[in-house]
């Protein structure tokens, strides 16, 4: 194909195979006999910009008038729109096709027509999916459905001075070199992961794209036997727990979660008369987990104490701020709820042991712990911490933490937005540590956090992210420990469903239309990899459906949502200060 001299730049659509209709997210495109038209979708007429060739192959962009894409702006000159399409086409990658097109606004959809296969291939969306292609034969009432698994426009459009490969090579299947990382039934989400169609559903599997990366990847992600690995962590945890019991009259703050329950289970195996305490609220029924905690106490035979913090005489957020609703207590927020709980423990205990830190240890957040250590580290210790950081960005964060510049940098970069790796773990860490440090200074209780011990973190920092996720779950070792120490009939909380619901509700409150960062959700500046893949698809679909209430675990959900609200409240307060 010598140059691009024979290419026609117009909006003619293929008509030699009958009418075709395809749905791409919220975009509906209809191709009729002899003419093309765009259907109205959700109140917007979508614009079309296309480049076609005599053999029927073409490349187009589809999007609403608000797409801010120059090629879709009907007020611009036609020559300028054509030059914009040519520039976009020159940016394509042969390996990733249209999925690597970074210049197109997210609300646009890129498509190409494969005349030989009779398919309309579309650019993979943000979740790596290829939409369905519906074909209607002779406008019959019954329509057969086919799925396009070919990547869109693998043989990329290039600049005019670089002639592209012949379209005939692509149509006749002689494009194996350009399609080396693709075969039907496989979706590549990001390098190192692909989703294969197995047993009637898509399954995520690990496979490096680059054949040469297989050896190094196998070394990075080599896992020892899971039982030995889990037992090694539990042995370290038992030793750490023994050191934290040096204080007289310790009491375990057992909330019913997997973290605190694991500590109580490990201790009750070696000593009878373990003392535990829990916070309950008679005024907030959704917060009361008395039934589950009673079952744990009966099994472990602990000396338990319930502290009712739902007394109407206690201070509530509604009394302090008339515009702030009383959402219920949260164990670790700075409010008289917690002050009353710790004051009750102080009457017969000298130290309290909490399960805080398991999320940070096992949910791939070592940089938060490294920042805390970098603030008080000397030069040699800081050098060691820099070697433990996994990226140059983390190293800069450690230097900023040492220079006490982290709060100022976060305010300068994002205002109220916490741009650390995981938003929810970030606010839980900030809020918990700030409140407990204040309580430690004023209550007289000594607080112990076994999961934050340096011994465990030295073990955790030597493991890769995949090695930390035993059994496919971040807290696999803790779950295995509880399975061996708790009878099967004891009710267990479904943490995956809890945190799916929690994440969706938190997104709605923070990034929803009425939230303080409602415009962030629709942009590419979402703080950190909050969700991935299927979880992100489910969350966004949940928001589109109007955020229906699904009370999976109301007690845990209410507790965490209260913490989200208070974290948002204190973030606004800190920003004003």
Coordinates of C-alpha atoms in Angstrom, one line a residue:
X1 CA 0.0 0.0 0.0
X2 CA 2.0 3.0 -1.2
X3 CA 1.3 5.8 1.1
X4 CA -2.3 6.9 1.8
X5 CA -3.1 8.4 -1.6
X6 CA -6.1 6.2 -2.3
X7 CA -7.7 6.6 1.1
X8 CA -11.1 8.3 1.3
X9 CA -11.8 10.3 4.4
X10 CA -15.6 10.4 4.8
X11 CA -18.3 9.0 7.0
X12 CA -19.5 6.3 4.7
X13 CA -20.3 3.1 6.6
X14 CA -20.2 -0.5 5.3
X15 CA -23.5 -1.5 3.8
X16 CA -22.6 -4.7 1.9
X17 CA -23.6 -7.1 4.8
X18 CA -27.0 -5.7 5.8
X19 CA -28.0 -3.7 8.8
X20 CA -25.8 -4.0 12.0
X21 CA -26.5 -2.6 15.5
X22 CA -23.9 -2.6 18.2
X23 CA -24.1 -1.4 21.8
X24 CA -20.9 0.0 23.4
X25 CA -21.7 1.0 27.0
X26 CA -24.1 4.0 26.7
X27 CA -23.4 4.4 22.9
X28 CA -25.8 2.9 20.4
X29 CA -24.7 2.8 16.7
X30 CA -27.0 1.7 13.9
X31 CA -25.9 1.0 10.3
X32 CA -28.7 0.7 7.8
X33 CA -29.0 -0.1 4.1
X34 CA -27.2 2.6 2.1
X35 CA -26.9 5.1 4.9
X36 CA -25.7 5.4 8.4
X37 CA -27.4 7.0 11.3
X38 CA -26.8 7.3 15.1
X39 CA -29.5 6.4 17.5
X40 CA -30.5 8.7 20.4
X41 CA -29.1 7.3 23.7
X42 CA -30.1 8.7 27.1
X43 CA -30.9 12.1 25.7
X44 CA -27.7 12.7 23.7
X45 CA -27.1 12.5 20.0
X46 CA -23.7 11.0 19.5
X47 CA -21.3 12.4 16.9
X48 CA -19.4 10.4 14.4
X49 CA -16.0 10.9 12.8
X50 CA -14.7 8.2 10.4
X51 CA -12.0 7.2 7.9
X52 CA -12.9 4.5 5.4
X53 CA -11.1 2.5 2.7
X54 CA -12.4 1.0 -0.6
X55 CA -12.3 -2.5 0.8
X56 CA -14.8 -1.6 3.5
X57 CA -12.4 -1.3 6.4
X58 CA -12.7 1.9 8.4
X59 CA -11.9 3.5 11.7
X60 CA -14.3 5.9 13.6
X61 CA -14.8 7.6 16.9
X62 CA -18.2 7.8 18.5
X63 CA -19.1 10.1 21.4
X64 CA -21.5 12.7 22.8
X65 CA -21.2 16.4 21.9
X66 CA -19.8 16.9 25.4
X67 CA -16.9 14.6 24.8
X68 CA -14.4 17.5 24.3
X69 CA -12.9 15.6 21.4
X70 CA -12.0 17.9 18.5
X71 CA -12.7 15.2 15.9
X72 CA -16.3 15.0 17.2
X73 CA -16.9 18.8 17.3
X74 CA -19.3 19.6 14.4
X75 CA -18.4 23.3 14.6
X76 CA -14.8 22.7 13.6
X77 CA -13.7 22.6 9.9
X78 CA -13.8 19.2 8.3
X79 CA -10.1 19.4 7.4
X80 CA -9.2 20.0 11.0
X81 CA -11.3 17.1 12.2
X82 CA -9.6 14.8 9.5
X83 CA -6.2 15.9 10.7
X84 CA -7.1 15.1 14.3
X85 CA -8.3 11.6 13.3
X86 CA -5.0 11.0 11.4
X87 CA -3.1 12.1 14.4
X88 CA -5.0 9.7 16.7
X89 CA -4.5 6.9 14.2
X90 CA -0.8 7.5 14.2
X91 CA -0.6 7.0 18.0
X92 CA -1.9 3.5 18.0
X93 CA 0.2 0.6 19.2
X94 CA 0.4 -2.6 17.1
X95 CA 0.6 -4.8 20.3
X96 CA -2.4 -3.3 22.2
X97 CA -4.5 -1.9 19.3
X98 CA -6.9 0.8 20.2
X99 CA -6.6 0.1 24.0
X100 CA -3.4 2.0 24.1
X101 CA -5.0 5.2 22.6
X102 CA -4.4 7.7 25.4
X103 CA -5.4 10.9 23.5
X104 CA -9.1 10.0 23.2
X105 CA -11.5 11.2 25.9
X106 CA -12.9 8.3 28.0
X107 CA -16.4 9.0 26.9
X108 CA -15.5 8.3 23.3
X109 CA -15.6 4.8 21.7
X110 CA -13.3 3.8 18.8
X111 CA -14.5 1.2 16.4
X112 CA -13.3 -0.6 13.2
X113 CA -15.2 -2.7 10.7
X114 CA -13.7 -6.0 9.6
X115 CA -15.3 -6.6 6.2
X116 CA -14.0 -10.2 5.9
X117 CA -15.2 -11.5 9.2
X118 CA -18.3 -9.4 9.2
X119 CA -17.6 -8.0 12.6
X120 CA -17.6 -4.6 14.2
X121 CA -14.7 -4.6 16.6
X122 CA -14.6 -1.9 19.3
X123 CA -11.9 -0.5 21.5
X124 CA -11.6 -2.3 24.8
X125 CA -13.2 -0.4 27.6
X126 CA -11.6 0.6 30.9
X127 CA -12.2 -2.9 32.3
X128 CA -10.6 -4.8 29.4
X129 CA -13.9 -6.0 28.0
X130 CA -15.0 -6.3 24.4
X131 CA -18.7 -5.5 23.9
X132 CA -21.2 -7.8 22.1
X133 CA -21.9 -7.3 18.5
X134 CA -25.6 -8.0 17.5
X135 CA -26.3 -8.8 13.9
X136 CA -29.7 -8.7 12.4
X137 CA -30.2 -10.7 9.2
X138 CA -32.8 -9.1 7.0
X139 CA -34.3 -7.2 9.9
X140 CA -35.7 -10.5 11.3
X141 CA -37.3 -10.5 14.7
X142 CA -34.8 -13.0 16.0
X143 CA -31.2 -11.8 16.1
X144 CA -28.1 -14.0 16.6
X145 CA -25.4 -12.7 18.9
X146 CA -21.7 -13.0 18.4
X147 CA -18.8 -11.9 20.5
X148 CA -15.9 -10.1 18.9
X149 CA -12.7 -11.4 20.5
X150 CA -10.4 -9.8 18.0
X151 CA -8.5 -6.7 19.3
X152 CA -9.6 -3.6 17.5
X153 CA -7.3 -2.3 14.8
X154 CA -4.2 -4.4 15.6
X155 CA -2.5 -3.3 12.4
X156 CA -2.4 0.4 13.4
X157 CA -2.8 3.5 11.3
X158 CA 0.4 5.3 11.0
X159 CA 1.7 8.6 9.9
X160 CA 1.4 9.4 6.2
X161 CA 5.2 9.0 5.6
X162 CA 5.1 5.5 7.0
X163 CA 2.9 3.2 4.9
X164 CA 1.0 0.7 7.1
X165 CA 0.9 -3.0 6.4
X166 CA -1.5 -4.2 3.8
X167 CA -5.1 -4.5 5.0
X168 CA -5.2 -7.8 3.0
X169 CA -2.6 -9.3 5.3
X170 CA -4.8 -8.6 8.3
X171 CA -8.0 -9.8 6.6
X172 CA -6.3 -13.0 5.4
X173 CA -4.9 -13.8 8.9
X174 CA -1.3 -13.0 8.1
X175 CA -0.9 -10.7 11.1
X176 CA 0.6 -13.2 13.6
X177 CA 3.5 -11.0 14.4
X178 CA 1.2 -8.1 15.3
X179 CA -1.1 -10.4 17.2
X180 CA 1.6 -12.3 19.1
X181 CA 0.0 -11.4 22.5
X182 CA -3.5 -12.4 21.6
X183 CA -5.7 -15.3 20.7
X184 CA -9.5 -15.8 20.8
X185 CA -11.0 -16.3 24.2
X186 CA -8.3 -14.4 26.1
X187 CA -8.5 -10.8 27.3
X188 CA -5.3 -9.0 28.5
X189 CA -6.1 -6.6 31.3
X190 CA -2.6 -5.4 32.1
X191 CA 0.9 -6.9 31.7
X192 CA 1.2 -10.0 33.7
X193 CA -2.5 -10.8 33.9
X194 CA -5.0 -12.1 31.5
X195 CA -8.6 -13.3 31.7
X196 CA -9.4 -16.6 30.0
X197 CA -12.8 -18.0 29.2
X198 CA -12.9 -21.3 31.3
X199 CA -15.9 -23.4 32.4
X200 CA -18.4 -20.8 31.2
X201 CA -16.9 -17.8 32.9
X202 CA -13.9 -15.4 32.7
X203 CA -11.0 -16.3 35.1
X204 CA -8.0 -14.2 35.9
X205 CA -4.7 -16.0 35.5
X206 CA -1.1 -14.9 35.6
X207 CA 0.9 -15.1 32.5
X208 CA 3.6 -12.6 31.4
X209 CA 3.1 -11.1 28.0
X210 CA 6.8 -11.1 27.2
X211 CA 8.2 -14.7 26.8
X212 CA 11.5 -13.4 28.1
X213 CA 9.9 -12.2 31.3
X214 CA 8.7 -15.7 32.3
X215 CA 11.9 -16.7 34.1
X216 CA 12.2 -13.4 36.1
X217 CA 8.5 -13.4 36.9
X218 CA 8.6 -16.9 38.2
X219 CA 11.4 -15.9 40.5
X220 CA 9.6 -12.8 41.7
X221 CA 6.4 -14.7 42.4
X222 CA 7.7 -18.0 43.7
X223 CA 5.6 -19.2 46.6
X224 CA 6.6 -21.8 49.2
X225 CA 4.1 -24.3 50.5
X226 CA 1.1 -22.4 51.8
X227 CA 0.8 -24.4 55.1
X228 CA 4.5 -23.8 55.9
X229 CA 4.2 -20.1 55.1
X230 CA 1.0 -19.6 57.1
X231 CA 2.5 -21.5 60.1
X232 CA 5.7 -19.4 59.9
X233 CA 3.6 -16.2 60.2
X234 CA 1.6 -17.6 63.1
X235 CA 4.7 -18.7 65.0
X236 CA 6.1 -15.2 64.6
X237 CA 2.8 -13.7 65.6
X238 CA 2.7 -15.9 68.8
X239 CA 6.2 -14.6 69.8
X240 CA 5.2 -11.0 69.1
X241 CA 2.0 -11.5 71.2
X242 CA 4.0 -12.9 74.1
X243 CA 6.2 -9.8 74.2
X244 CA 3.2 -7.5 74.2
X245 CA 1.8 -9.4 77.2
X246 CA 4.6 -8.1 79.5
X247 CA 2.4 -5.4 80.9
X248 CA 0.3 -6.4 83.9
X249 CA -3.5 -7.0 83.6
X250 CA -3.8 -6.9 79.8
X251 CA -7.2 -6.9 78.2
X252 CA -8.0 -7.8 74.5
X253 CA -10.3 -5.3 72.7
X254 CA -12.3 -7.9 70.8
X255 CA -14.6 -6.4 68.2
X256 CA -15.6 -9.7 66.6
X257 CA -13.4 -9.2 63.5
X258 CA -10.8 -11.6 62.2
X259 CA -7.9 -9.6 63.5
X260 CA -8.7 -9.4 67.2
X261 CA -10.3 -12.8 67.2
X262 CA -7.0 -14.3 65.9
X263 CA -5.1 -12.7 68.8
X264 CA -7.6 -14.1 71.3
X265 CA -7.5 -17.5 69.8
X266 CA -3.7 -17.8 69.9
X267 CA -3.6 -16.6 73.5
X268 CA -6.4 -18.8 74.8
X269 CA -4.5 -21.9 73.6
X270 CA -1.8 -21.1 76.1
X271 CA -3.5 -19.5 79.0
X272 CA -7.0 -19.7 80.6
X273 CA -8.7 -16.6 81.9
X274 CA -7.9 -14.3 79.0
X275 CA -9.7 -11.1 79.5
X276 CA -11.6 -9.4 76.7
X277 CA -13.9 -6.4 76.3
X278 CA -16.2 -5.2 73.5
X279 CA -18.0 -2.0 72.8
X280 CA -21.8 -2.3 72.2
X281 CA -24.5 0.2 71.8
X282 CA -28.1 -0.2 72.9
X283 CA -29.0 3.0 71.0
X284 CA -27.6 1.9 67.6
X285 CA -29.0 -1.6 66.8
X286 CA -27.0 -1.9 63.6
X287 CA -23.8 -1.5 65.6
X288 CA -24.6 -4.2 68.2
X289 CA -22.6 -7.4 67.5
X290 CA -23.4 -8.9 70.9
X291 CA -24.7 -12.2 69.5
X292 CA -21.5 -13.0 67.5
X293 CA -19.2 -11.9 70.3
X294 CA -21.2 -14.0 72.8
X295 CA -20.5 -17.1 70.7
X296 CA -16.8 -16.3 70.6
X297 CA -16.6 -15.7 74.3
X298 CA -18.4 -19.0 75.0
X299 CA -16.0 -20.9 72.8
X300 CA -12.7 -19.3 74.1
X301 CA -14.0 -19.1 77.7
X302 CA -12.7 -15.6 78.2
X303 CA -13.5 -13.2 81.0
X304 CA -15.5 -10.8 78.9
X305 CA -17.0 -7.4 79.6
X306 CA -19.5 -5.5 77.4
X307 CA -19.3 -1.7 77.6
X308 CA -22.5 -0.1 76.6
X309 CA -21.6 3.3 74.9
X310 CA -25.2 4.0 73.8
X311 CA -26.2 5.9 76.8
X312 CA -28.2 9.1 75.9
X313 CA -26.2 11.0 78.4
X314 CA -23.0 10.7 76.3
X315 CA -22.1 13.3 73.8
X316 CA -23.2 12.7 70.2
X317 CA -22.1 14.4 67.0
X318 CA -25.6 15.8 66.6
X319 CA -25.3 17.7 69.9
X320 CA -21.9 19.1 69.0
X321 CA -22.8 19.9 65.4
X322 CA -26.5 20.2 64.6
X323 CA -25.8 19.6 60.9
X324 CA -23.9 16.4 61.5
X325 CA -26.1 13.2 61.8
X326 CA -25.5 10.7 64.6
X327 CA -24.4 7.7 62.5
X328 CA -23.4 5.5 65.5
X329 CA -20.2 4.8 67.3
X330 CA -16.9 3.8 65.8
X331 CA -14.3 2.1 67.9
X332 CA -11.3 4.2 67.0
X333 CA -12.6 7.7 66.2
X334 CA -11.9 10.7 68.4
X335 CA -15.2 11.0 70.3
X336 CA -16.5 10.4 73.9
X337 CA -17.7 7.0 72.8
X338 CA -14.2 5.7 72.8
X339 CA -13.2 7.8 75.8
X340 CA -16.0 6.2 77.8
X341 CA -14.9 2.7 76.6
X342 CA -11.3 3.2 77.6
X343 CA -12.3 4.8 80.9
X344 CA -14.3 1.7 81.7
X345 CA -11.4 -0.5 80.9
X346 CA -9.0 1.6 83.0
X347 CA -10.8 0.6 86.2
X348 CA -9.4 -3.0 86.2
X349 CA -6.8 -3.1 83.4
X350 CA -3.4 -1.5 82.8
X351 CA -3.0 -2.2 79.0
X352 CA -5.2 -2.9 76.1
X353 CA -4.3 -5.1 73.1
X354 CA -5.8 -4.2 69.7
X355 CA -5.8 -6.0 66.4
X356 CA -5.0 -2.8 64.4
X357 CA -2.4 -3.2 61.7
X358 CA -3.4 -6.5 60.1
X359 CA -4.9 -4.7 57.2
X360 CA -1.7 -2.7 56.7
X361 CA 0.5 -5.8 57.1
X362 CA -1.5 -8.1 54.9
X363 CA -3.2 -5.7 52.4
X364 CA 0.0 -4.6 50.7
X365 CA 0.5 -1.3 52.4
X366 CA 4.0 -1.5 53.7
X367 CA 4.8 2.1 52.7
X368 CA 2.6 3.5 55.4
X369 CA 4.5 1.6 58.0
X370 CA 7.8 2.7 56.4
X371 CA 6.7 6.3 56.5
X372 CA 6.1 6.0 60.3
X373 CA 9.5 4.5 60.8
X374 CA 11.2 7.0 58.5
X375 CA 10.0 10.0 60.6
X376 CA 12.2 8.9 63.6
X377 CA 15.0 7.0 61.7
X378 CA 18.7 8.0 61.7
X379 CA 20.8 8.1 58.5
X380 CA 21.7 4.4 58.5
X381 CA 18.1 3.3 59.3
X382 CA 16.8 5.6 56.6
X383 CA 19.1 4.0 54.0
X384 CA 17.8 0.6 55.0
X385 CA 14.2 1.8 54.6
X386 CA 15.0 3.2 51.2
X387 CA 16.2 -0.2 50.0
X388 CA 12.9 -1.7 51.2
X389 CA 10.8 0.7 49.2
X390 CA 9.4 -0.9 46.0
X391 CA 9.5 2.2 43.7
X392 CA 11.0 5.6 43.3
X393 CA 7.7 7.2 44.3
X394 CA 7.8 5.3 47.6
X395 CA 11.4 6.5 48.2
X396 CA 10.3 10.1 47.7
X397 CA 7.5 9.6 50.2
X398 CA 10.0 8.3 52.8
X399 CA 12.2 11.3 52.3
X400 CA 9.2 13.6 52.6
X401 CA 8.2 11.8 55.8
X402 CA 11.7 12.2 57.3
X403 CA 11.6 16.0 56.4
X404 CA 8.0 16.2 58.0
X405 CA 6.7 17.4 54.6
X406 CA 4.1 14.7 54.0
X407 CA 1.0 16.7 55.3
X408 CA 2.0 19.8 53.3
X409 CA 2.7 17.8 50.1
X410 CA -0.7 16.1 50.4
X411 CA -2.5 19.4 50.8
X412 CA -0.6 20.9 47.9
X413 CA -1.1 18.0 45.5
X414 CA -4.7 17.1 46.2
X415 CA -6.3 19.2 48.9
X416 CA -8.6 16.9 50.7
X417 CA -7.8 13.9 48.5
X418 CA -5.6 11.3 50.1
X419 CA -3.5 10.0 47.2
X420 CA -1.9 7.0 49.0
X421 CA -2.2 3.6 47.5
X422 CA -5.6 2.6 49.0
X423 CA -8.0 5.3 50.0
X424 CA -9.9 3.4 52.7
X425 CA -6.9 1.9 54.4
X426 CA -5.3 5.3 54.3
X427 CA -8.1 7.0 56.3
X428 CA -8.4 4.1 58.7
X429 CA -4.7 4.3 59.4
X430 CA -4.7 8.1 59.9
X431 CA -7.8 8.2 62.0
X432 CA -6.9 5.3 64.2
X433 CA -3.4 6.4 65.0
X434 CA -4.3 10.0 65.6
X435 CA -7.2 9.1 68.0
X436 CA -5.3 6.4 69.9
X437 CA -2.2 8.6 70.4
X438 CA -4.4 11.2 71.9
X439 CA -6.1 8.6 74.2
X440 CA -2.7 7.2 75.2
X441 CA -1.6 10.5 76.5
X442 CA -4.7 11.2 78.5
X443 CA -6.3 7.9 79.6
X444 CA -3.4 6.2 81.4
X445 CA -3.9 2.9 79.5
X446 CA -1.0 1.4 77.6
X447 CA -1.9 0.4 74.1
X448 CA -0.4 -2.6 72.3
X449 CA -0.6 -3.4 68.6
X450 CA 1.0 -6.8 67.8
X451 CA 0.4 -6.6 64.1
X452 CA 2.5 -3.4 64.0
X453 CA 5.5 -5.0 65.5
X454 CA 8.8 -4.6 63.6
X455 CA 9.4 -8.4 63.7
X456 CA 6.3 -9.1 61.7
X457 CA 6.9 -6.2 59.3
X458 CA 10.4 -7.4 58.6
X459 CA 8.8 -10.6 57.5
X460 CA 6.1 -8.9 55.5
X461 CA 8.5 -6.5 53.7
X462 CA 10.5 -9.5 52.4
X463 CA 7.5 -11.0 50.7
X464 CA 6.0 -9.9 47.4
X465 CA 2.4 -8.7 47.0
X466 CA 1.4 -12.1 45.6
X467 CA 3.1 -14.0 48.4
X468 CA 1.1 -12.0 51.0
X469 CA -2.2 -13.0 49.5
X470 CA -2.2 -16.7 50.6
X471 CA -5.2 -18.7 49.5
X472 CA -6.2 -15.9 47.2
X473 CA -7.1 -13.6 50.2
X474 CA -5.1 -11.1 51.9
X475 CA -5.8 -12.6 55.4
X476 CA -5.5 -16.2 54.4
X477 CA -3.1 -17.2 57.2
X478 CA -5.5 -15.6 59.8
X479 CA -8.5 -17.4 58.3
X480 CA -6.6 -20.7 58.4
X481 CA -5.7 -20.2 62.0
X482 CA -9.3 -19.5 62.9
X483 CA -10.6 -22.5 60.9
X484 CA -8.4 -24.8 63.0
X485 CA -9.4 -23.1 66.3
X486 CA -13.1 -22.2 65.9
X487 CA -15.9 -24.7 65.2
X488 CA -17.4 -24.7 61.8
X489 CA -20.9 -23.8 63.1
X490 CA -19.7 -20.5 64.4
X491 CA -21.0 -17.7 62.2
X492 CA -18.3 -16.0 60.2
X493 CA -18.6 -12.6 58.6
X494 CA -18.4 -12.4 54.8
X495 CA -15.6 -9.9 54.5
X496 CA -15.6 -9.8 50.7
X497 CA -19.3 -8.9 50.6
X498 CA -18.8 -6.4 53.5
X499 CA -16.0 -4.5 51.8
X500 CA -17.7 -4.6 48.4
X501 CA -20.7 -2.9 50.0
X502 CA -18.5 -0.7 52.1
X503 CA -16.4 0.4 49.1
X504 CA -19.5 1.2 47.0
X505 CA -21.2 3.1 49.8
X506 CA -18.0 5.0 50.6
X507 CA -17.6 5.9 46.9
X508 CA -21.1 7.2 46.8
X509 CA -20.6 9.4 49.9
X510 CA -17.2 10.8 48.8
X511 CA -17.4 10.8 45.0
X512 CA -21.1 10.8 44.4
X513 CA -23.1 13.7 42.9
X514 CA -23.5 15.2 46.4
X515 CA -20.1 14.3 47.6
X516 CA -17.2 16.8 48.0
X517 CA -15.2 15.2 45.2
X518 CA -18.1 14.4 42.8
X519 CA -16.2 15.5 39.8
X520 CA -13.2 13.2 40.5
X521 CA -15.0 10.0 39.8
X522 CA -15.7 11.0 36.2
X523 CA -12.1 12.0 35.6
X524 CA -8.8 10.1 35.3
X525 CA -7.6 11.4 38.7
X526 CA -9.2 8.9 40.9
X527 CA -6.9 8.8 44.0
X528 CA -4.9 5.6 43.9
X529 CA -5.9 2.1 42.5
X530 CA -9.1 2.1 44.6
X531 CA -10.7 -0.8 42.7
X532 CA -9.6 -3.1 39.9
X533 CA -11.4 -5.1 37.3
X534 CA -14.6 -6.8 38.3
X535 CA -14.8 -5.0 41.6
X536 CA -14.7 -1.6 39.8
X537 CA -17.3 -2.7 37.2
X538 CA -19.6 -3.9 40.0
X539 CA -19.2 -0.7 42.0
X540 CA -19.8 1.6 39.1
X541 CA -22.8 -0.5 38.0
X542 CA -24.1 -0.2 41.6
X543 CA -23.8 3.6 41.4
X544 CA -25.6 3.6 38.0
X545 CA -28.5 1.6 39.5
X546 CA -29.1 4.3 42.1
X547 CA -27.1 2.8 45.0
X548 CA -29.6 0.3 46.3
X549 CA -29.2 -0.8 49.9
X550 CA -27.9 -4.3 50.4
X551 CA -27.7 -5.0 54.1
X552 CA -25.1 -7.8 54.0
X553 CA -23.4 -7.1 57.4
X554 CA -25.1 -4.0 58.8
X555 CA -23.0 -3.9 62.0
X556 CA -19.6 -3.8 60.3
X557 CA -20.8 -1.7 57.5
X558 CA -22.3 0.9 59.8
X559 CA -19.1 1.0 61.8
X560 CA -16.9 1.6 58.9
X561 CA -19.2 4.1 57.2
X562 CA -19.2 6.1 60.4
X563 CA -15.4 6.2 60.3
X564 CA -15.5 7.3 56.6
X565 CA -17.8 10.2 57.6
X566 CA -15.6 11.2 60.6
X567 CA -12.4 11.0 58.4
X568 CA -14.0 13.3 55.9
X569 CA -15.0 15.7 58.7
X570 CA -11.5 15.8 60.2
X571 CA -10.0 16.1 56.7
X572 CA -12.0 19.3 56.1
X573 CA -11.1 20.6 59.5
X574 CA -7.3 19.9 58.9
X575 CA -7.6 21.6 55.5
X576 CA -9.1 24.7 57.1
X577 CA -6.4 24.8 59.7

